[in-house]
mmCIF file of C-alpha atoms and ligand atoms in Angstrom:
data_model
loop_
_atom_site.group_PDB
_atom_site.id
_atom_site.type_symbol
_atom_site.label_atom_id
_atom_site.label_comp_id
_atom_site.label_asym_id
_atom_site.label_seq_id
_atom_site.Cartn_x
_atom_site.Cartn_y
_atom_site.Cartn_z
ATOM 1 C CA MET A 23 3.221 -42.153 24.009
ATOM 2 C CA ALA A 24 0.848 -44.952 24.733
ATOM 3 C CA THR A 25 -2.859 -45.187 25.321
ATOM 4 C CA ALA A 26 -3.857 -47.170 28.418
ATOM 5 C CA LEU A 27 -6.703 -49.677 28.367
ATOM 6 C CA ILE A 28 -7.760 -50.228 31.960
ATOM 7 C CA THR A 29 -10.043 -53.168 32.634
ATOM 8 C CA HIS A 30 -10.517 -56.254 34.848
ATOM 9 C CA ALA A 31 -12.234 -59.640 34.703
ATOM 10 C CA ALA A 32 -14.295 -58.543 37.741
ATOM 11 C CA PHE A 33 -16.362 -56.338 35.384
ATOM 12 C CA LEU A 34 -17.796 -59.562 33.937
ATOM 13 C CA GLU A 35 -18.939 -60.666 37.410
ATOM 14 C CA HIS A 36 -21.546 -57.910 37.737
ATOM 15 C CA VAL A 37 -24.605 -59.874 36.666
ATOM 16 C CA THR A 38 -28.023 -58.457 35.790
ATOM 17 C CA PRO A 39 -31.326 -60.298 35.211
ATOM 18 C CA GLU A 40 -32.002 -62.151 31.954
ATOM 19 C CA GLY A 41 -33.040 -59.654 29.285
ATOM 20 C CA HIS A 42 -31.476 -56.641 31.038
ATOM 21 C CA PRO A 43 -29.758 -54.367 28.491
ATOM 22 C CA GLU A 44 -26.701 -53.637 30.697
ATOM 23 C CA ARG A 45 -25.318 -57.160 30.467
ATOM 24 C CA VAL A 46 -22.029 -59.019 30.652
ATOM 25 C CA ALA A 47 -21.955 -59.508 26.873
ATOM 26 C CA ARG A 48 -21.519 -55.737 26.405
ATOM 27 C CA LEU A 49 -18.035 -55.725 27.856
ATOM 28 C CA GLU A 50 -17.149 -59.031 26.208
ATOM 29 C CA HIS A 51 -17.948 -57.460 22.822
ATOM 30 C CA VAL A 52 -15.970 -54.314 23.655
ATOM 31 C CA LEU A 53 -12.897 -56.264 24.729
ATOM 32 C CA HIS A 54 -13.127 -58.510 21.688
ATOM 33 C CA ALA A 55 -13.281 -55.457 19.429
ATOM 34 C CA LEU A 56 -10.130 -54.075 21.070
ATOM 35 C CA GLU A 57 -8.104 -57.253 20.595
ATOM 36 C CA GLY A 58 -5.045 -56.558 18.488
ATOM 37 C CA VAL A 59 -5.119 -52.801 19.146
ATOM 38 C CA GLU A 60 -1.741 -51.691 20.499
ATOM 39 C CA LEU A 61 -2.735 -50.464 23.930
ATOM 40 C CA GLN A 62 -0.964 -50.474 27.268
ATOM 41 C CA ARG A 63 -3.151 -52.968 29.132
ATOM 42 C CA VAL A 64 -3.588 -52.199 32.810
ATOM 43 C CA THR A 65 -5.469 -54.111 35.510
ATOM 44 C CA ALA A 66 -8.035 -51.979 37.292
ATOM 45 C CA PRO A 67 -7.271 -51.714 41.016
ATOM 46 C CA MET A 68 -9.884 -51.443 43.764
ATOM 47 C CA ALA A 69 -10.635 -47.810 44.580
ATOM 48 C CA ALA A 70 -9.669 -46.797 48.110
ATOM 49 C CA GLU A 71 -12.430 -45.814 50.527
ATOM 50 C CA ASP A 72 -11.140 -42.218 50.449
ATOM 51 C CA ASP A 73 -11.577 -42.165 46.670
ATOM 52 C CA LEU A 74 -15.220 -43.209 46.930
ATOM 53 C CA LEU A 75 -15.792 -40.696 49.728
ATOM 54 C CA ARG A 76 -14.791 -37.875 47.376
ATOM 55 C CA ILE A 77 -18.134 -38.308 45.608
ATOM 56 C CA HIS A 78 -20.422 -40.360 47.862
ATOM 57 C CA PRO A 79 -21.292 -40.004 51.560
ATOM 58 C CA LYS A 80 -20.303 -42.806 53.931
ATOM 59 C CA ALA A 81 -23.957 -43.664 54.533
ATOM 60 C CA TYR A 82 -24.459 -44.407 50.832
ATOM 61 C CA LEU A 83 -21.476 -46.768 50.737
ATOM 62 C CA GLU A 84 -22.810 -48.556 53.820
ATOM 63 C CA GLU A 85 -26.274 -48.773 52.293
ATOM 64 C CA LEU A 86 -24.895 -50.404 49.140
ATOM 65 C CA ARG A 87 -22.833 -52.871 51.147
ATOM 66 C CA ALA A 88 -25.833 -53.796 53.245
ATOM 67 C CA ALA A 89 -27.902 -54.369 50.101
ATOM 68 C CA ALA A 90 -25.303 -56.541 48.311
ATOM 69 C CA PRO A 91 -26.474 -60.171 48.122
ATOM 70 C CA ASP A 92 -24.373 -63.261 48.904
ATOM 71 C CA LYS A 93 -26.231 -65.075 46.126
ATOM 72 C CA GLY A 94 -28.899 -64.199 43.599
ATOM 73 C CA LEU A 95 -29.774 -60.594 42.855
ATOM 74 C CA ALA A 96 -30.823 -57.574 44.890
ATOM 75 C CA GLN A 97 -32.849 -54.809 43.261
ATOM 76 C CA LEU A 98 -32.128 -51.171 44.099
ATOM 77 C CA ASP A 99 -34.684 -49.546 41.787
ATOM 78 C CA GLY A 100 -36.648 -50.393 38.657
ATOM 79 C CA ASP A 101 -33.560 -51.161 36.612
ATOM 80 C CA THR A 102 -30.530 -51.165 38.930
ATOM 81 C CA PHE A 103 -29.397 -54.495 40.380
ATOM 82 C CA LEU A 104 -26.659 -55.936 42.578
ATOM 83 C CA SER A 105 -25.233 -59.433 42.169
ATOM 84 C CA PRO A 106 -22.570 -60.928 44.466
ATOM 85 C CA GLY A 107 -19.836 -59.547 42.159
ATOM 86 C CA SER A 108 -21.289 -56.073 41.718
ATOM 87 C CA LEU A 109 -19.545 -54.181 44.498
ATOM 88 C CA GLU A 110 -16.108 -55.413 43.497
ATOM 89 C CA ALA A 111 -16.874 -54.511 39.877
ATOM 90 C CA ALA A 112 -18.090 -51.040 40.808
ATOM 91 C CA THR A 113 -15.151 -50.470 43.155
ATOM 92 C CA ARG A 114 -12.705 -51.497 40.457
ATOM 93 C CA GLY A 115 -14.552 -49.253 38.002
ATOM 94 C CA ALA A 116 -13.881 -46.340 40.335
ATOM 95 C CA GLY A 117 -10.318 -47.601 40.791
ATOM 96 C CA ALA A 118 -9.877 -47.707 37.021
ATOM 97 C CA VAL A 119 -10.644 -44.028 36.547
ATOM 98 C CA VAL A 120 -8.411 -43.052 39.476
ATOM 99 C CA ARG A 121 -5.572 -45.067 37.957
ATOM 100 C CA ALA A 122 -6.270 -43.554 34.543
ATOM 101 C CA VAL A 123 -6.000 -40.026 35.945
ATOM 102 C CA ASP A 124 -2.761 -40.911 37.771
ATOM 103 C CA MET A 125 -1.221 -42.386 34.614
ATOM 104 C CA VAL A 126 -2.227 -39.490 32.367
ATOM 105 C CA LEU A 127 -1.195 -36.762 34.795
ATOM 106 C CA SER A 128 2.163 -38.410 35.515
ATOM 107 C CA GLY A 129 2.842 -38.565 31.780
ATOM 108 C CA GLU A 130 3.102 -42.353 31.860
ATOM 109 C CA VAL A 131 0.548 -42.537 29.027
ATOM 110 C CA ALA A 132 -0.918 -39.917 26.711
ATOM 111 C CA ASN A 133 -4.514 -40.830 27.429
ATOM 112 C CA ALA A 134 -6.576 -43.709 28.789
ATOM 113 C CA PHE A 135 -9.795 -45.645 28.216
ATOM 114 C CA CYS A 136 -11.512 -47.471 31.066
ATOM 115 C CA ALA A 137 -13.439 -50.499 29.777
ATOM 116 C CA ILE A 138 -15.661 -51.003 32.792
ATOM 117 C CA ARG A 139 -19.133 -51.909 33.938
ATOM 118 C CA PRO A 140 -21.423 -51.116 35.632
ATOM 119 C CA PRO A 141 -21.440 -47.606 34.128
ATOM 120 C CA GLY A 142 -21.423 -44.560 36.398
ATOM 121 C CA HIS A 143 -22.914 -41.311 35.134
ATOM 122 C CA HIS A 144 -26.431 -41.798 36.586
ATOM 123 C CA ALA A 145 -25.208 -42.518 40.145
ATOM 124 C CA GLU A 146 -25.997 -39.469 42.253
ATOM 125 C CA LYS A 147 -24.205 -38.656 45.507
ATOM 126 C CA ASP A 148 -26.552 -40.785 47.581
ATOM 127 C CA THR A 149 -28.637 -42.666 45.016
ATOM 128 C CA ALA A 150 -27.836 -45.589 42.725
ATOM 129 C CA MET A 151 -29.877 -45.423 39.533
ATOM 130 C CA GLY A 152 -29.926 -46.182 35.831
ATOM 131 C CA PHE A 153 -27.667 -49.274 36.113
ATOM 132 C CA CYS A 154 -25.012 -47.116 37.886
ATOM 133 C CA LEU A 155 -23.496 -47.482 41.365
ATOM 134 C CA PHE A 156 -20.490 -45.129 41.618
ATOM 135 C CA GLY A 157 -20.015 -41.826 39.777
ATOM 136 C CA ASN A 158 -16.849 -42.668 37.892
ATOM 137 C CA ALA A 159 -16.550 -39.625 35.642
ATOM 138 C CA ALA A 160 -17.183 -37.239 38.530
ATOM 139 C CA LEU A 161 -14.610 -39.141 40.583
ATOM 140 C CA ALA A 162 -12.018 -38.774 37.828
ATOM 141 C CA ALA A 163 -12.547 -35.010 37.884
ATOM 142 C CA LYS A 164 -12.515 -34.762 41.688
ATOM 143 C CA HIS A 165 -9.390 -36.925 41.961
ATOM 144 C CA ALA A 166 -7.575 -34.713 39.458
ATOM 145 C CA LEU A 167 -8.654 -31.567 41.324
ATOM 146 C CA ASP A 168 -8.287 -32.650 44.947
ATOM 147 C CA HIS A 169 -5.461 -35.178 44.820
ATOM 148 C CA HIS A 170 -3.373 -33.806 41.940
ATOM 149 C CA GLY A 171 -4.167 -30.165 42.552
ATOM 150 C CA LEU A 172 -5.430 -29.273 39.095
ATOM 151 C CA SER A 173 -7.413 -26.040 38.861
ATOM 152 C CA ARG A 174 -9.795 -26.825 35.991
ATOM 153 C CA VAL A 175 -11.133 -30.137 34.714
ATOM 154 C CA ALA A 176 -13.813 -30.556 32.042
ATOM 155 C CA VAL A 177 -16.134 -33.550 31.743
ATOM 156 C CA VAL A 178 -17.785 -34.175 28.376
ATOM 157 C CA ASP A 179 -20.638 -36.722 28.456
ATOM 158 C CA PHE A 180 -21.914 -37.814 25.023
ATOM 159 C CA ASP A 181 -24.014 -40.734 26.280
ATOM 160 C CA VAL A 182 -27.547 -40.380 24.890
ATOM 161 C CA HIS A 183 -28.944 -40.102 28.428
ATOM 162 C CA HIS A 184 -28.400 -37.130 30.721
ATOM 163 C CA GLY A 185 -25.422 -37.513 33.059
ATOM 164 C CA ASN A 186 -27.572 -36.618 36.058
ATOM 165 C CA GLY A 187 -25.241 -38.278 38.546
ATOM 166 C CA THR A 188 -22.177 -36.449 37.296
ATOM 167 C CA GLN A 189 -24.215 -33.247 37.365
ATOM 168 C CA ASP A 190 -25.330 -33.937 40.943
ATOM 169 C CA VAL A 191 -21.743 -34.410 42.155
ATOM 170 C CA LEU A 192 -20.212 -31.520 40.184
ATOM 171 C CA TRP A 193 -23.144 -29.064 40.480
ATOM 172 C CA ASP A 194 -21.357 -26.812 42.990
ATOM 173 C CA GLU A 195 -17.781 -27.662 41.952
ATOM 174 C CA LYS A 196 -16.585 -24.443 40.350
ATOM 175 C CA ARG A 197 -13.270 -26.003 39.266
ATOM 176 C CA ALA A 198 -15.167 -28.414 37.005
ATOM 177 C CA LEU A 199 -17.080 -27.770 33.798
ATOM 178 C CA LEU A 200 -19.608 -30.471 32.920
ATOM 179 C CA ILE A 201 -20.893 -30.552 29.350
ATOM 180 C CA THR A 202 -23.485 -33.237 28.705
ATOM 181 C CA SER A 203 -25.493 -33.811 25.527
ATOM 182 C CA GLN A 204 -28.623 -35.916 25.598
ATOM 183 C CA GLN A 205 -31.749 -36.793 23.734
ATOM 184 C CA MET A 206 -34.684 -34.786 25.086
ATOM 185 C CA PRO A 207 -37.234 -36.023 25.962
ATOM 186 C CA LEU A 208 -35.721 -39.230 27.322
ATOM 187 C CA TRP A 209 -35.162 -40.921 30.678
ATOM 188 C CA PRO A 210 -34.150 -39.644 33.279
ATOM 189 C CA GLY A 211 -35.876 -36.412 32.196
ATOM 190 C CA SER A 212 -33.314 -34.013 33.691
ATOM 191 C CA GLY A 213 -30.654 -32.168 31.699
ATOM 192 C CA LYS A 214 -32.593 -29.215 30.393
ATOM 193 C CA PRO A 215 -30.661 -26.172 29.175
ATOM 194 C CA ASP A 216 -31.675 -24.112 32.216
ATOM 195 C CA GLU A 217 -29.767 -26.497 34.522
ATOM 196 C CA THR A 218 -26.478 -24.598 34.563
ATOM 197 C CA GLY A 219 -24.794 -25.473 37.866
ATOM 198 C CA ALA A 220 -24.196 -23.368 40.969
ATOM 199 C CA PHE A 221 -21.392 -21.459 39.235
ATOM 200 C CA ASP A 222 -22.561 -21.616 35.621
ATOM 201 C CA ASN A 223 -20.314 -24.672 35.414
ATOM 202 C CA VAL A 224 -22.796 -27.042 33.741
ATOM 203 C CA LEU A 225 -23.824 -26.960 30.078
ATOM 204 C CA ASN A 226 -26.739 -29.158 29.052
ATOM 205 C CA VAL A 227 -27.114 -29.636 25.299
ATOM 206 C CA THR A 228 -30.420 -31.204 24.262
ATOM 207 C CA LEU A 229 -30.933 -33.082 21.013
ATOM 208 C CA ALA A 230 -34.357 -33.880 19.560
ATOM 209 C CA PRO A 231 -35.272 -37.504 18.778
ATOM 210 C CA ASP A 232 -33.862 -38.628 15.403
ATOM 211 C CA THR A 233 -30.953 -36.171 15.576
ATOM 212 C CA ASP A 234 -28.343 -37.424 13.150
ATOM 213 C CA GLY A 235 -24.597 -36.930 12.978
ATOM 214 C CA THR A 236 -24.780 -33.748 10.925
ATOM 215 C CA VAL A 237 -26.945 -31.968 13.470
ATOM 216 C CA MET A 238 -24.896 -33.391 16.351
ATOM 217 C CA ARG A 239 -21.654 -32.099 14.800
ATOM 218 C CA ALA A 240 -23.161 -28.643 14.341
ATOM 219 C CA ALA A 241 -24.334 -28.601 17.965
ATOM 220 C CA TYR A 242 -20.907 -29.574 19.259
ATOM 221 C CA GLU A 243 -19.170 -27.049 16.999
ATOM 222 C CA SER A 244 -21.449 -24.179 17.992
ATOM 223 C CA GLN A 245 -22.002 -24.913 21.687
ATOM 224 C CA VAL A 246 -19.565 -27.416 23.139
ATOM 225 C CA PHE A 247 -16.171 -26.712 21.600
ATOM 226 C CA PRO A 248 -16.230 -22.922 22.174
ATOM 227 C CA ARG A 249 -17.235 -23.482 25.791
ATOM 228 C CA LEU A 250 -14.389 -25.971 26.290
ATOM 229 C CA ARG A 251 -11.877 -23.575 24.755
ATOM 230 C CA ALA A 252 -13.100 -20.718 26.950
ATOM 231 C CA PHE A 253 -12.769 -22.856 30.093
ATOM 232 C CA LYS A 254 -9.210 -23.996 29.282
ATOM 233 C CA PRO A 255 -9.293 -27.325 31.114
ATOM 234 C CA GLU A 256 -6.081 -28.965 32.290
ATOM 235 C CA MET A 257 -7.600 -32.375 31.585
ATOM 236 C CA ILE A 258 -10.716 -33.654 29.789
ATOM 237 C CA VAL A 259 -12.749 -36.564 31.133
ATOM 238 C CA ILE A 260 -15.085 -38.258 28.646
ATOM 239 C CA SER A 261 -18.213 -40.132 29.698
ATOM 240 C CA ALA A 262 -18.209 -42.342 26.621
ATOM 241 C CA GLY A 263 -21.656 -43.818 26.100
ATOM 242 C CA PHE A 264 -22.436 -45.191 22.662
ATOM 243 C CA ASP A 265 -26.228 -45.384 22.934
ATOM 244 C CA ALA A 266 -26.805 -42.410 20.617
ATOM 245 C CA HIS A 267 -26.027 -44.905 17.823
ATOM 246 C CA ARG A 268 -28.897 -45.411 15.337
ATOM 247 C CA ASP A 269 -29.033 -49.138 16.190
ATOM 248 C CA ASP A 270 -29.334 -48.656 19.945
ATOM 249 C CA PRO A 271 -32.554 -50.082 21.398
ATOM 250 C CA LEU A 272 -32.831 -47.699 24.373
ATOM 251 C CA ALA A 273 -32.911 -44.346 22.586
ATOM 252 C CA GLY A 274 -33.783 -42.648 19.332
ATOM 253 C CA LEU A 275 -30.806 -40.709 17.976
ATOM 254 C CA ASN A 276 -29.228 -41.566 14.634
ATOM 255 C CA TRP A 277 -25.473 -41.285 15.080
ATOM 256 C CA ASP A 278 -23.191 -43.821 13.459
ATOM 257 C CA THR A 279 -19.727 -45.157 14.192
ATOM 258 C CA ASP A 280 -18.067 -42.384 12.176
ATOM 259 C CA ASP A 281 -19.843 -39.773 14.301
ATOM 260 C CA PHE A 282 -18.274 -41.208 17.465
ATOM 261 C CA ARG A 283 -14.918 -41.267 15.650
ATOM 262 C CA TRP A 284 -15.306 -37.641 14.587
ATOM 263 C CA LEU A 285 -16.370 -36.497 18.050
ATOM 264 C CA THR A 286 -13.456 -38.282 19.718
ATOM 265 C CA ARG A 287 -11.024 -36.784 17.214
ATOM 266 C CA GLN A 288 -12.320 -33.264 17.878
ATOM 267 C CA LEU A 289 -12.135 -33.696 21.657
ATOM 268 C CA CYS A 290 -8.593 -35.057 21.406
ATOM 269 C CA ALA A 291 -7.594 -32.150 19.151
ATOM 270 C CA ILE A 292 -8.955 -29.660 21.680
ATOM 271 C CA ALA A 293 -7.124 -31.520 24.464
ATOM 272 C CA ALA A 294 -3.916 -31.308 22.398
ATOM 273 C CA GLU A 295 -4.466 -27.580 21.961
ATOM 274 C CA LEU A 296 -5.312 -26.854 25.604
ATOM 275 C CA CYS A 297 -3.844 -29.489 27.920
ATOM 276 C CA ASP A 298 -1.099 -31.607 26.331
ATOM 277 C CA GLY A 299 -3.703 -34.059 25.061
ATOM 278 C CA ARG A 300 -4.685 -35.255 28.530
ATOM 279 C CA VAL A 301 -7.872 -37.303 28.125
ATOM 280 C CA VAL A 302 -9.385 -39.913 30.419
ATOM 281 C CA SER A 303 -12.360 -41.729 28.927
ATOM 282 C CA THR A 304 -14.679 -44.118 30.711
ATOM 283 C CA LEU A 305 -17.335 -46.412 29.263
ATOM 284 C CA GLU A 306 -20.957 -45.542 30.019
ATOM 285 C CA GLY A 307 -23.905 -46.891 27.966
ATOM 286 C CA GLY A 308 -24.358 -48.563 24.583
ATOM 287 C CA TYR A 309 -26.756 -51.492 24.294
ATOM 288 C CA ASP A 310 -26.624 -52.792 20.725
ATOM 289 C CA LEU A 311 -23.680 -55.170 21.004
ATOM 290 C CA GLU A 312 -22.319 -54.680 17.488
ATOM 291 C CA ALA A 313 -22.799 -50.900 17.449
ATOM 292 C CA LEU A 314 -21.202 -50.671 20.892
ATOM 293 C CA ALA A 315 -18.206 -52.770 19.869
ATOM 294 C CA GLN A 316 -17.560 -50.903 16.609
ATOM 295 C CA SER A 317 -18.115 -47.448 18.098
ATOM 296 C CA THR A 318 -15.848 -48.174 21.065
ATOM 297 C CA ARG A 319 -13.174 -49.444 18.693
ATOM 298 C CA ALA A 320 -13.402 -46.220 16.670
ATOM 299 C CA HIS A 321 -13.233 -44.154 19.882
ATOM 300 C CA VAL A 322 -10.150 -45.982 21.162
ATOM 301 C CA GLU A 323 -8.426 -45.857 17.761
ATOM 302 C CA GLU A 324 -8.768 -42.084 17.837
ATOM 303 C CA LEU A 325 -7.349 -41.934 21.371
ATOM 304 C CA LEU A 326 -4.433 -44.051 20.181
ATOM 305 C CA GLU A 327 -3.841 -41.866 17.127
ATOM 306 C CA ALA A 328 -3.994 -38.689 19.219
ATOM 307 C CA GLY A 329 -1.526 -40.092 21.714
ATOM 308 C CA LYS A 330 1.180 -40.911 19.177
HETATM 309 ZN ZN1 LIG B 596 -27.063 -44.057 28.251
#
């Protein structure tokens, strides 16, 4: 079966200020790196209002719409901006993960990667932050649970920053298991091991600065994979951030492209063992253009291989 690549030109219309790390060139490099890979290319639809309301209150959506500029930029916090194209981009990002879940659960494709921006895992229920507007990974899980009627969905977030937004949305969702690994200390500062969710449904794995691939692999093998197997998810959502790469300017871990390849292969193998290989992955961070492009390519190649 195929692997879907869900994207849209609108993701290049979310513009950030000169010098901002979450920039248009990120997605351009990702898409360039995926040229020639045999993927089922799908256009990201706009998410429906009801989809967004699964994870954000109406007042938050109205607040964002009121803040969106007709020209120039609007600033939501120290590092989160809106340009005239941002809301369409964010809405299609949410639409991409919904479509990805629909395609994977219907058996149309084996798995899917959403090449989107802005990213999503820092967006809390009622707060945009950390470059993120809508909580895409949490939405993928909620859509699978509420719309498709699944009983257990796992989200694995290997972005170097804590997935605080995903944690905020899924904190009291006992049908979801969120596992997020992050450098500690690092912005946003949350994600300590004692944050375990309302139903012991959150696992925070902290990694010291300079953690390399060997230590990361040991941490995933000892903490993450057993927990996933015990939970027996019916689908795995991946918050795929590539900023734990040694070349990334925003953080201090020392993973390399092969570490992202290894981690993706392990997660796909567990998905094959537990849930017919159902994986939906969505792009989060990654700010060194070359490291991002190569790591994403390795990630998608593993999805493709697993889906064959
Ligand atoms: Zn990040």
